[in-house]
Short mmCIF file of C-alpha atoms and ligand atoms in Angstrom, two decimals:
data_model
loop_
_atom_site.label_atom_id
_atom_site.label_comp_id
_atom_site.label_asym_id
_atom_site.label_seq_id
_atom_site.Cartn_x
_atom_site.Cartn_y
_atom_site.Cartn_z
CA MET A 1 -7.76 8.60 19.22
CA THR A 2 -5.08 8.15 21.87
CA ASP A 3 -4.79 10.52 24.82
CA SER A 4 -2.31 13.32 24.35
CA ASP A 5 0.16 12.22 27.00
CA ALA A 6 -0.77 8.56 27.27
CA VAL A 7 2.00 6.39 28.68
CA PRO A 8 2.36 3.04 26.86
CA THR A 9 0.93 0.18 28.90
CA ALA A 10 3.95 -2.09 28.33
CA PRO A 11 7.54 -1.05 27.67
CA LEU A 12 8.24 -0.48 23.98
CA GLU A 13 10.78 -3.32 23.90
CA SER A 14 8.26 -6.02 24.83
CA ARG A 15 5.65 -4.57 22.47
CA LEU A 16 8.23 -4.59 19.66
CA ARG A 17 8.86 -8.26 20.36
CA ALA A 18 5.14 -9.05 20.16
CA TYR A 19 4.91 -6.98 16.95
CA ALA A 20 7.87 -8.87 15.42
CA GLU A 21 6.20 -12.18 16.32
CA LEU A 22 2.94 -11.06 14.67
CA LEU A 23 4.78 -9.99 11.49
CA VAL A 24 6.82 -13.18 11.18
CA ALA A 25 4.05 -15.61 12.24
CA SER A 26 0.89 -14.05 10.72
CA GLY A 27 2.29 -11.52 8.24
CA LEU A 28 4.88 -13.70 6.48
CA ASN A 29 3.94 -17.06 7.97
CA LEU A 30 7.64 -17.85 7.65
CA GLN A 31 8.27 -21.56 7.11
CA PRO A 32 11.24 -23.48 8.60
CA GLY A 33 14.18 -23.40 6.18
CA GLN A 34 12.86 -20.31 4.36
CA GLY A 35 15.14 -17.27 3.98
CA LEU A 36 13.99 -13.74 4.78
CA LEU A 37 14.70 -10.43 3.04
CA VAL A 38 14.00 -7.34 5.17
CA ARG A 39 13.97 -3.83 3.68
CA ALA A 40 14.15 -1.08 6.29
CA GLN A 41 15.53 2.32 7.25
CA THR A 42 18.40 2.35 9.75
CA GLU A 43 16.07 4.05 12.24
CA ALA A 44 13.95 0.87 12.33
CA ALA A 45 16.91 -1.27 13.48
CA PRO A 46 15.34 -2.12 16.91
CA LEU A 47 12.39 -3.81 15.15
CA VAL A 48 14.60 -5.43 12.50
CA ARG A 49 16.70 -7.05 15.25
CA GLU A 50 13.58 -8.44 16.93
CA VAL A 51 12.33 -9.75 13.58
CA ALA A 52 15.69 -11.43 12.91
CA GLU A 53 15.66 -13.16 16.29
CA VAL A 54 12.08 -14.40 15.88
CA ALA A 55 12.88 -15.61 12.34
CA TYR A 56 16.04 -17.50 13.31
CA ARG A 57 14.23 -19.14 16.24
CA ARG A 58 11.62 -20.38 13.74
CA GLY A 59 14.32 -22.09 11.65
CA CYS A 60 15.16 -19.35 9.15
CA PRO A 61 18.64 -20.02 7.69
CA MET A 62 19.37 -16.41 6.68
CA VAL A 63 17.96 -12.95 7.30
CA GLU A 64 19.29 -10.52 4.71
CA VAL A 65 18.68 -6.84 5.49
CA SER A 66 18.67 -4.22 2.76
CA TRP A 67 19.21 -0.96 4.68
CA SER A 68 18.52 2.59 3.62
CA ASP A 69 19.19 5.74 5.61
CA GLU A 70 17.06 8.84 5.29
CA GLY A 71 19.98 11.23 5.89
CA VAL A 72 21.98 9.56 3.11
CA THR A 73 19.00 9.54 0.76
CA ARG A 74 18.27 13.22 1.37
CA ALA A 75 21.96 14.11 0.88
CA ARG A 76 21.94 12.47 -2.53
CA PHE A 77 18.82 14.21 -3.83
CA LEU A 78 20.02 17.56 -2.51
CA HIS A 79 23.70 17.47 -3.46
CA ALA A 80 24.59 14.75 -6.00
CA PRO A 81 25.70 16.02 -9.44
CA GLU A 82 23.06 16.80 -12.05
CA GLY A 83 22.41 13.99 -14.53
CA THR A 84 23.30 11.15 -12.15
CA PHE A 85 19.82 10.15 -10.99
CA GLU A 86 19.27 7.40 -13.51
CA ARG A 87 21.98 5.50 -11.62
CA VAL A 88 20.24 2.91 -9.47
CA PRO A 89 21.72 0.03 -7.46
CA LYS A 90 21.00 -2.64 -10.05
CA TRP A 91 22.90 -5.15 -7.92
CA ARG A 92 20.22 -4.62 -5.29
CA ALA A 93 17.42 -5.42 -7.75
CA ASP A 94 19.39 -8.45 -8.97
CA GLY A 95 19.80 -9.58 -5.36
CA TYR A 96 16.08 -9.18 -4.61
CA LEU A 97 15.22 -11.23 -7.68
CA ALA A 98 17.75 -13.95 -6.77
CA MET A 99 16.31 -14.16 -3.26
CA ALA A 100 12.74 -14.34 -4.62
CA GLN A 101 13.80 -17.15 -6.96
CA ASP A 102 15.27 -18.85 -3.91
CA GLY A 103 11.89 -18.66 -2.11
CA PHE A 104 12.82 -15.93 0.38
CA ALA A 105 9.93 -14.23 2.15
CA SER A 106 10.07 -10.44 2.06
CA LEU A 107 9.31 -7.93 4.82
CA SER A 108 9.25 -4.24 4.04
CA ILE A 109 9.20 -1.83 7.00
CA ALA A 110 7.90 1.69 6.28
CA SER A 111 9.07 4.47 8.61
CA ASP A 112 9.58 7.27 6.11
CA ASP A 113 9.56 10.97 6.84
CA PRO A 114 6.72 12.24 4.60
CA ASP A 115 8.74 15.43 3.99
CA LEU A 116 12.07 13.70 3.38
CA LEU A 117 12.56 15.22 -0.05
CA ALA A 118 11.12 18.67 0.68
CA GLY A 119 13.26 21.28 -1.05
CA THR A 120 14.92 18.84 -3.47
CA GLU A 121 14.48 19.02 -7.25
CA PRO A 122 11.43 16.76 -7.90
CA GLU A 123 12.67 15.65 -11.32
CA ARG A 124 15.65 13.94 -9.62
CA TRP A 125 13.42 11.66 -7.58
CA ALA A 126 11.08 11.01 -10.53
CA THR A 127 14.04 9.97 -12.71
CA TYR A 128 15.42 7.75 -9.98
CA VAL A 129 12.13 6.00 -9.28
CA ARG A 130 11.39 5.42 -12.95
CA THR A 131 14.81 3.81 -13.47
CA TRP A 132 14.63 1.81 -10.26
CA GLN A 133 11.16 0.45 -11.02
CA ARG A 134 12.41 -0.71 -14.41
CA ALA A 135 15.46 -2.41 -12.83
CA ASN A 136 13.35 -4.01 -10.09
CA ARG A 137 10.58 -5.26 -12.36
CA GLY A 138 11.58 -8.94 -12.07
CA TYR A 139 11.28 -8.91 -8.29
CA MET A 140 8.02 -6.92 -8.39
CA GLU A 141 6.49 -9.55 -10.65
CA TYR A 142 7.19 -12.15 -7.94
CA ALA A 143 5.63 -10.03 -5.19
CA MET A 144 2.58 -8.71 -7.07
CA ASN A 145 1.84 -12.23 -8.26
CA ASP A 146 2.08 -13.65 -4.72
CA SER A 147 4.80 -16.02 -5.96
CA ILE A 148 6.57 -15.27 -2.67
CA ALA A 149 5.23 -14.44 0.81
CA TRP A 150 5.56 -10.68 1.35
CA CYS A 151 4.43 -8.24 3.99
CA VAL A 152 4.51 -4.47 4.42
CA ALA A 153 4.58 -3.18 8.02
CA ALA A 154 5.61 0.04 9.78
CA TYR A 155 7.99 1.52 12.35
CA ALA A 156 7.28 4.78 14.18
CA GLY A 157 10.16 6.93 12.94
CA ARG A 158 10.76 10.27 14.67
CA ALA A 159 10.28 12.57 11.69
CA TRP A 160 7.18 10.65 10.63
CA ALA A 161 5.73 10.93 14.16
CA ARG A 162 6.42 14.66 14.17
CA LYS A 163 4.45 15.05 10.94
CA VAL A 164 1.48 13.08 12.31
CA PHE A 165 1.45 14.81 15.73
CA PRO A 166 3.03 18.21 15.04
CA ASP A 167 1.95 19.78 18.35
CA ALA A 168 3.49 17.16 20.65
CA PRO A 169 7.11 17.01 21.86
CA ASP A 170 9.11 14.40 19.89
CA GLU A 171 9.04 11.66 22.56
CA VAL A 172 5.29 12.03 23.01
CA ALA A 173 4.71 12.08 19.25
CA VAL A 174 6.67 8.85 18.81
CA ALA A 175 4.82 7.17 21.72
CA ARG A 176 1.46 8.26 20.28
CA LEU A 177 2.37 6.99 16.81
CA TRP A 178 3.37 3.64 18.30
CA ASP A 179 0.05 3.49 20.16
CA ALA A 180 -1.78 4.23 16.91
CA ILE A 181 0.21 1.58 15.00
CA PHE A 182 -0.23 -1.07 17.70
CA THR A 183 -3.99 -0.39 17.89
CA ALA A 184 -4.32 -0.53 14.09
CA VAL A 185 -2.47 -3.87 13.92
CA ARG A 186 -4.63 -5.32 16.75
CA LEU A 187 -1.65 -5.83 19.03
CA ASP A 188 -3.90 -4.69 21.89
CA ALA A 189 -6.01 -7.83 21.48
CA PRO A 190 -5.40 -10.54 24.13
CA ASP A 191 -4.27 -12.90 21.35
CA PRO A 192 -3.23 -10.83 18.29
CA VAL A 193 -2.61 -13.88 16.07
CA ALA A 194 -6.15 -15.19 16.80
CA ALA A 195 -7.62 -11.69 16.34
CA TRP A 196 -5.99 -11.54 12.89
CA ALA A 197 -7.34 -14.95 11.90
CA GLU A 198 -10.87 -13.77 12.76
CA HIS A 199 -10.48 -10.38 11.01
CA LYS A 200 -9.04 -12.06 7.92
CA ALA A 201 -11.99 -14.49 7.74
CA ARG A 202 -14.43 -11.54 7.91
CA LEU A 203 -12.70 -9.74 5.02
CA GLU A 204 -12.59 -12.92 2.96
CA ALA A 205 -16.33 -13.53 3.49
CA ASN A 206 -17.02 -9.98 2.27
CA GLY A 207 -14.90 -10.57 -0.85
CA ALA A 208 -16.70 -13.89 -1.53
CA ARG A 209 -20.08 -12.12 -1.29
CA LEU A 210 -19.07 -9.56 -3.96
CA ASN A 211 -17.51 -12.30 -6.11
CA GLY A 212 -20.95 -13.91 -6.20
CA ARG A 213 -22.57 -10.76 -7.64
CA ARG A 214 -20.39 -10.41 -10.77
CA TYR A 215 -20.89 -6.65 -11.10
CA ALA A 216 -19.98 -5.02 -14.43
CA ALA A 217 -19.01 -1.77 -12.69
CA LEU A 218 -18.99 0.20 -9.46
CA ARG A 219 -20.51 3.70 -9.23
CA PHE A 220 -19.04 6.18 -6.76
CA THR A 221 -21.03 9.33 -5.94
CA GLY A 222 -20.31 12.08 -3.43
CA PRO A 223 -19.27 15.74 -3.30
CA GLY A 224 -16.99 16.32 -6.31
CA THR A 225 -17.26 12.66 -7.37
CA ASP A 226 -19.36 10.96 -10.03
CA LEU A 227 -17.31 8.01 -11.23
CA ARG A 228 -18.09 4.77 -13.00
CA VAL A 229 -15.37 2.15 -12.59
CA GLY A 230 -15.90 -0.75 -15.02
CA LEU A 231 -14.49 -3.98 -13.62
CA ALA A 232 -12.10 -6.29 -15.49
CA ASP A 233 -13.59 -9.35 -17.16
CA GLY A 234 -13.34 -12.29 -14.77
CA HIS A 235 -12.36 -9.96 -11.91
CA ARG A 236 -11.92 -11.46 -8.44
CA TRP A 237 -12.32 -9.63 -5.16
CA GLU A 238 -9.46 -10.24 -2.79
CA GLY A 239 -8.85 -9.16 0.76
CA GLY A 240 -7.57 -10.29 4.11
CA GLY A 241 -4.90 -12.76 3.19
CA ALA A 242 -3.11 -14.06 0.15
CA HIS A 243 -1.35 -17.36 -0.40
CA THR A 244 1.77 -18.54 -2.21
CA PRO A 245 1.58 -21.05 -5.10
CA ASP A 246 2.30 -23.75 -2.46
CA GLY A 247 -0.84 -22.70 -0.59
CA VAL A 248 0.92 -21.02 2.36
CA PRO A 249 -1.31 -18.16 3.60
CA PHE A 250 0.24 -14.76 4.40
CA LEU A 251 -0.81 -11.13 4.95
CA PRO A 252 0.60 -8.72 2.33
CA ASN A 253 -0.27 -5.69 4.49
CA VAL A 254 -0.40 -5.37 8.27
CA PRO A 255 -2.78 -3.65 8.91
CA THR A 256 -5.34 -4.40 6.19
CA GLU A 257 -9.02 -3.44 6.12
CA GLU A 258 -9.71 -3.51 2.37
CA ILE A 259 -11.25 -5.79 -0.18
CA PHE A 260 -10.04 -4.95 -3.66
CA THR A 261 -10.27 -5.97 -7.28
CA ALA A 262 -9.22 -5.01 -10.81
CA PRO A 263 -10.87 -2.15 -12.68
CA HIS A 264 -11.03 -2.53 -16.47
CA SER A 265 -8.23 -0.32 -17.79
CA GLN A 266 -10.44 1.03 -20.64
CA ARG A 267 -13.78 1.41 -18.82
CA VAL A 268 -13.45 4.17 -16.25
CA ASP A 269 -15.40 7.40 -16.82
CA GLY A 270 -16.27 10.48 -14.82
CA VAL A 271 -14.75 12.64 -12.11
CA VAL A 272 -13.31 11.62 -8.75
CA ARG A 273 -12.19 13.81 -5.90
CA ALA A 274 -9.60 12.53 -3.40
CA SER A 275 -10.81 12.47 0.21
CA MET A 276 -7.34 12.60 1.79
CA PRO A 277 -3.91 13.98 0.85
CA LEU A 278 -1.54 11.67 -1.04
CA VAL A 279 2.09 11.48 0.03
CA ASN A 280 4.32 10.39 -2.83
CA GLY A 281 8.11 10.38 -2.84
CA GLY A 282 8.35 12.86 0.02
CA THR A 283 5.83 15.32 -1.48
CA VAL A 284 2.27 15.96 -0.29
CA ILE A 285 -0.43 16.21 -2.98
CA ASP A 286 -3.69 17.59 -1.59
CA ASP A 287 -7.13 18.79 -2.64
CA PHE A 288 -7.09 17.01 -6.00
CA SER A 289 -9.47 15.66 -8.64
CA LEU A 290 -9.05 13.48 -11.71
CA ARG A 291 -11.30 13.20 -14.75
CA PHE A 292 -11.37 9.92 -16.73
CA GLU A 293 -12.49 9.15 -20.28
CA GLY A 294 -12.38 5.60 -21.62
CA GLY A 295 -10.21 4.58 -18.68
CA ARG A 296 -7.64 7.33 -19.15
CA VAL A 297 -7.00 10.38 -16.95
CA VAL A 298 -7.63 13.36 -19.23
CA GLU A 299 -7.55 16.08 -16.59
CA ALA A 300 -5.81 16.39 -13.21
CA ARG A 301 -6.13 19.33 -10.84
CA ALA A 302 -4.43 19.63 -7.45
CA GLY A 303 -4.77 22.49 -4.96
CA LYS A 304 -1.33 21.48 -3.72
CA GLY A 305 1.35 19.37 -5.45
CA GLN A 306 0.12 19.76 -9.06
CA ALA A 307 3.62 19.09 -10.48
CA ALA A 308 4.06 15.95 -8.34
CA LEU A 309 0.65 14.68 -9.46
CA GLU A 310 1.55 15.23 -13.10
CA ARG A 311 4.87 13.44 -12.63
CA ILE A 312 3.02 10.35 -11.35
CA LEU A 313 0.69 10.46 -14.38
CA ASP A 314 3.67 10.89 -16.75
CA THR A 315 5.52 7.80 -15.43
CA ASP A 316 4.23 5.84 -18.44
CA GLU A 317 0.97 5.30 -20.34
CA GLY A 318 -0.36 2.88 -17.71
CA ALA A 319 0.08 5.45 -14.93
CA ARG A 320 -2.94 7.31 -16.38
CA ARG A 321 -5.20 4.30 -15.90
CA LEU A 322 -6.46 2.40 -12.86
CA GLY A 323 -5.03 -0.87 -11.53
CA GLU A 324 -7.04 -1.27 -8.32
CA VAL A 325 -10.36 -0.38 -6.75
CA ALA A 326 -10.80 -1.09 -3.04
CA LEU A 327 -13.70 -0.79 -0.60
CA VAL A 328 -13.14 0.07 3.07
CA PRO A 329 -16.01 1.13 5.37
CA VAL A 330 -15.68 4.30 7.48
CA SER A 331 -16.17 2.07 10.55
CA SER A 332 -12.59 0.81 10.02
CA PRO A 333 -10.51 1.40 13.18
CA ILE A 334 -8.04 3.51 11.19
CA TYR A 335 -10.73 5.86 9.85
CA ARG A 336 -12.25 6.11 13.32
CA SER A 337 -8.89 6.98 14.89
CA GLY A 338 -9.19 10.28 13.01
CA ILE A 339 -5.44 10.23 12.43
CA LEU A 340 -3.99 11.14 9.05
CA PHE A 341 -0.87 8.95 8.91
CA TYR A 342 0.74 10.40 5.73
CA GLU A 343 1.62 6.76 4.98
CA THR A 344 -0.29 4.73 2.39
CA LEU A 345 -0.10 1.49 4.38
CA PHE A 346 -2.36 3.08 7.01
CA ASP A 347 -4.27 5.72 5.09
CA GLU A 348 -5.35 3.27 2.36
CA ASN A 349 -6.93 1.17 5.09
CA ALA A 350 -8.91 4.11 6.40
CA ALA A 351 -11.10 4.56 3.33
CA SER A 352 -12.18 3.23 -0.05
CA HIS A 353 -9.53 3.97 -2.66
CA ILE A 354 -8.37 3.52 -6.23
CA ALA A 355 -4.83 3.14 -7.57
CA LEU A 356 -3.20 4.52 -10.68
CA GLY A 357 -0.89 2.07 -12.42
CA ARG A 358 -0.27 -1.62 -12.32
CA ALA A 359 -3.02 -4.12 -11.48
CA TYR A 360 -2.51 -7.20 -9.35
CA PRO A 361 -2.66 -10.23 -11.72
CA THR A 362 -4.32 -12.20 -8.89
CA THR A 363 -7.41 -9.96 -9.16
CA VAL A 364 -8.68 -11.76 -12.29
CA ASP A 365 -9.37 -15.50 -12.49
CA GLY A 366 -6.25 -17.28 -13.70
CA GLY A 367 -4.39 -13.95 -13.99
CA SER A 368 -1.19 -15.30 -12.44
CA GLU A 369 -0.76 -17.77 -15.30
CA MET A 370 -1.70 -15.34 -18.10
CA SER A 371 0.72 -13.84 -20.62
CA ASP A 372 1.02 -10.04 -20.75
CA ASP A 373 -1.27 -10.01 -23.80
CA GLN A 374 -3.93 -12.11 -22.06
CA ARG A 375 -3.82 -9.82 -19.02
CA ARG A 376 -4.28 -6.79 -21.23
CA ALA A 377 -7.20 -8.43 -23.02
CA ALA A 378 -8.90 -9.11 -19.66
CA GLY A 379 -8.56 -5.39 -18.85
CA LEU A 380 -5.69 -5.60 -16.36
CA ASN A 381 -3.64 -2.42 -16.41
CA ASP A 382 0.15 -2.47 -16.74
CA SER A 383 2.59 0.18 -15.54
CA LEU A 384 5.88 0.58 -13.70
CA THR A 385 4.02 2.32 -10.90
CA HIS A 386 1.13 1.68 -8.50
CA VAL A 387 -0.11 4.68 -6.49
CA ASP A 388 -3.14 4.39 -4.19
CA PHE A 389 -5.21 7.39 -3.19
CA MET A 390 -8.28 7.69 -0.98
CA ILE A 391 -11.72 8.57 -2.24
CA GLY A 392 -13.98 7.14 0.51
CA SER A 393 -15.59 9.21 3.27
CA GLU A 394 -18.82 9.64 5.24
CA THR A 395 -20.27 11.38 2.18
CA MET A 396 -19.47 8.65 -0.39
CA ASP A 397 -22.09 6.27 -1.79
CA VAL A 398 -21.15 3.17 -3.78
CA ASP A 399 -23.44 1.13 -6.03
CA GLY A 400 -22.80 -2.10 -7.91
CA GLU A 401 -23.93 -2.04 -11.54
CA THR A 402 -25.21 -5.39 -12.79
CA ALA A 403 -24.55 -6.71 -16.31
CA ASP A 404 -28.02 -5.48 -17.38
CA GLY A 405 -27.41 -2.00 -15.99
CA ARG A 406 -29.34 -2.12 -12.69
CA LEU A 407 -27.79 -0.38 -9.67
CA GLU A 408 -27.63 -2.13 -6.29
CA PRO A 409 -26.61 -0.13 -3.19
CA LEU A 410 -23.32 -1.36 -1.67
CA MET A 411 -22.33 1.53 0.59
CA ARG A 412 -24.26 4.51 1.91
CA ALA A 413 -22.49 7.38 3.66
CA GLY A 414 -19.29 5.33 3.59
CA GLU A 415 -20.76 2.26 5.33
CA TRP A 416 -21.76 -1.18 4.02
CA VAL A 417 -25.49 -1.38 3.30
CA ASP A 418 -26.03 -4.98 4.48
ZN1 LIG B 1 -5.50 -1.16 -1.76
ZN1 LIG B 2 -2.84 -0.51 -3.92
#
């Protein structure tokens, strides 16, 4: 936890430069001659400019920025005419796909106000997202398959900072959020690029250890949770870094603390209670539980945001099934910071989690080369959506279930057993 009125040790400008270098060098591992697509809010322009300069200096021929603006977005969902929300910028999706086909790396910078869409008609956003995800499916296939280098990072936007630190004046809230981001991404280390290489190797060793055990399922138990998550046939644990088909390593998320794999879409049973709120499309869903039968959510109850939770589940048939299970110990720096970020990039790296919706093809052996039918047969879930939510905490135990039904302790009270 940062001090309430802590003054940043270095001016923001020089820390932004170091952050941009980390994202381009370690996050994307941008190669000379490779183009770069950046998706960002206008508020994040100071970081986008630093990223562009770093990229061009490394031999990037073109940085293409796809801007959004929160004020413009909010205006649309408040005031645009009824029945117009299935209109999505298809040209944007076409452009993303063309850039992916051209080998562009992709950086996405999250800075969103968690309450951006408060007071708007939720069905508008749901319609928009559904249509957009369908239009953007070609590009998503490239990213989720690691066919291109991609990285998700963050920028401390003002409204976001206010949500995370509601009692501090705006300037202090923004400074504290930057401190929290820079700590989480190890920018405080003397050599952040070296610190990331070491951290990545640790995560990869953990994934290799679980790959050796070939568990049939994971069992989660804790207050309000008794869940068996069957794993996909030929599942692979991933974590730390990914690599492109050419073998270029990159970091899909900065920060990352998770190792994750593919649940079997038909073999999830029991009840799970979320351990943190879920922010989805500008709405907060809190105090919620899901009950699974044969892989499918058959009951969903939320103390807050019930309608938003049901809209996620109603996206398509695959949105009722799991596409990811991830283990994160409570000793992770993000969990220990005690900060609820209201941003999945950070919150999913605070605790163990599961995701409704699409699975990563790379989480089963040979999954990248499989047809849709082969992926389905292996148990990989398919959906237009992928929504992570946290289930890990200091009261969660996790066991690995072997093929012959024995349970081996993996985590106790949220921490690795070994
Ligand atoms: Zn995850
Ligand atoms: Zn996920």
